[in-house]
Amino acid sequence: MISQPHLIARVRAELARGERDRSCHFFPLPAEGSMPSVLHAYCGFAIRPGEAEPLDAPVGMPCTSCLMAAALSS
Ligand SMILES: [Zn+2]
């Protein structure tokens, strides 16, 4: 079984405008490893790589929708 590689990231603090921006989202990464211009989280939240703060582990408040989707897909 191959688990889907994913990236945990949140919007940079200086760019966050609300609670949803401040929570950690899980982004499925393409298998080829090329970074798309816009990343779409499991919950549908879209973020540009330049606006994202990559995280090694979920910190703060994780996005519940992403957490559920990531848990189900792994
Ligand atoms: Zn999310």
mmCIF file of C-alpha atoms and ligand atoms in Angstrom:
data_model
loop_
_atom_site.group_PDB
_atom_site.id
_atom_site.type_symbol
_atom_site.label_atom_id
_atom_site.label_comp_id
_atom_site.label_asym_id
_atom_site.label_seq_id
_atom_site.Cartn_x
_atom_site.Cartn_y
_atom_site.Cartn_z
ATOM 1 C CA MET A 1 0.000 0.000 0.000
ATOM 2 C CA ILE A 2 1.390 3.395 -0.978
ATOM 3 C CA SER A 3 0.288 6.220 1.228
ATOM 4 C CA GLN A 4 -0.425 9.549 -0.385
ATOM 5 C CA PRO A 5 2.396 11.992 0.349
ATOM 6 C CA HIS A 6 1.040 15.170 1.761
ATOM 7 C CA LEU A 7 2.207 18.505 2.965
ATOM 8 C CA ILE A 8 1.058 20.124 6.167
ATOM 9 C CA ALA A 9 0.965 23.881 5.881
ATOM 10 C CA ARG A 10 -0.847 26.955 6.992
ATOM 11 C CA VAL A 11 -1.074 30.496 5.705
ATOM 12 C CA ARG A 12 1.803 32.667 6.888
ATOM 13 C CA ALA A 13 0.839 34.587 10.017
ATOM 14 C CA GLU A 14 1.180 37.957 8.311
ATOM 15 C CA LEU A 15 -1.206 36.865 5.544
ATOM 16 C CA ALA A 16 -3.805 35.076 7.648
ATOM 17 C CA ARG A 17 -7.144 36.854 7.787
ATOM 18 C CA GLY A 18 -9.245 34.486 9.828
ATOM 19 C CA GLU A 19 -9.473 31.307 11.868
ATOM 20 C CA ARG A 20 -9.574 29.143 8.752
ATOM 21 C CA ASP A 21 -6.333 30.689 7.497
ATOM 22 C CA ARG A 22 -4.604 30.063 10.790
ATOM 23 C CA SER A 23 -5.462 26.381 11.006
ATOM 24 C CA CYS A 24 -3.176 23.718 9.495
ATOM 25 C CA HIS A 25 -4.363 22.211 6.264
ATOM 26 C CA PHE A 26 -3.254 18.957 4.646
ATOM 27 C CA PHE A 27 -2.327 19.154 0.989
ATOM 28 C CA PRO A 28 -1.944 16.026 -1.149
ATOM 29 C CA LEU A 29 1.277 16.283 -3.145
ATOM 30 C CA PRO A 30 1.493 15.166 -6.791
ATOM 31 C CA ALA A 31 3.413 11.904 -7.235
ATOM 32 C CA GLU A 32 5.884 13.456 -9.702
ATOM 33 C CA GLY A 33 7.053 15.879 -7.053
ATOM 34 C CA SER A 34 6.466 19.021 -9.103
ATOM 35 C CA MET A 35 4.904 21.832 -7.119
ATOM 36 C CA PRO A 36 1.693 23.173 -8.701
ATOM 37 C CA SER A 37 1.132 26.931 -8.730
ATOM 38 C CA VAL A 38 -1.824 26.542 -6.393
ATOM 39 C CA LEU A 39 -2.179 23.788 -3.820
ATOM 40 C CA HIS A 40 -5.616 22.521 -2.908
ATOM 41 C CA ALA A 41 -6.115 21.092 0.543
ATOM 42 C CA TYR A 42 -8.332 18.054 1.172
ATOM 43 C CA CYS A 43 -11.037 20.405 2.419
ATOM 44 C CA GLY A 44 -10.887 22.531 -0.720
ATOM 45 C CA PHE A 45 -8.855 25.355 0.799
ATOM 46 C CA ALA A 46 -6.501 26.788 -1.848
ATOM 47 C CA ILE A 47 -3.103 28.274 -1.108
ATOM 48 C CA ARG A 48 -0.179 29.485 -3.191
ATOM 49 C CA PRO A 49 3.133 27.867 -2.191
ATOM 50 C CA GLY A 50 4.628 31.322 -1.556
ATOM 51 C CA GLU A 51 1.890 32.134 0.958
ATOM 52 C CA ALA A 52 2.212 28.855 2.806
ATOM 53 C CA GLU A 53 4.246 28.119 5.880
ATOM 54 C CA PRO A 54 5.225 24.431 5.646
ATOM 55 C CA LEU A 55 5.066 22.535 8.918
ATOM 56 C CA ASP A 56 6.814 19.336 9.977
ATOM 57 C CA ALA A 57 3.853 18.413 12.153
ATOM 58 C CA PRO A 58 0.416 19.869 12.796
ATOM 59 C CA VAL A 59 0.683 22.787 15.199
ATOM 60 C CA GLY A 60 -2.072 24.897 16.608
ATOM 61 C CA MET A 61 -5.497 24.054 15.341
ATOM 62 C CA PRO A 62 -5.650 21.526 12.496
ATOM 63 C CA CYS A 63 -8.386 21.827 9.909
ATOM 64 C CA THR A 64 -10.935 19.191 10.904
ATOM 65 C CA SER A 65 -12.037 18.498 7.327
ATOM 66 C CA CYS A 66 -8.439 17.974 6.205
ATOM 67 C CA LEU A 67 -7.654 15.800 9.203
ATOM 68 C CA MET A 68 -10.593 13.507 8.479
ATOM 69 C CA ALA A 69 -9.784 13.282 4.765
ATOM 70 C CA ALA A 70 -6.079 12.638 5.383
ATOM 71 C CA ALA A 71 -6.838 9.944 7.947
ATOM 72 C CA LEU A 72 -9.238 8.198 5.570
ATOM 73 C CA SER A 73 -6.852 8.315 2.590
ATOM 74 C CA SER A 74 -3.762 6.946 4.370
HETATM 75 ZN ZN ZN B 1 -8.366 22.164 5.419
#
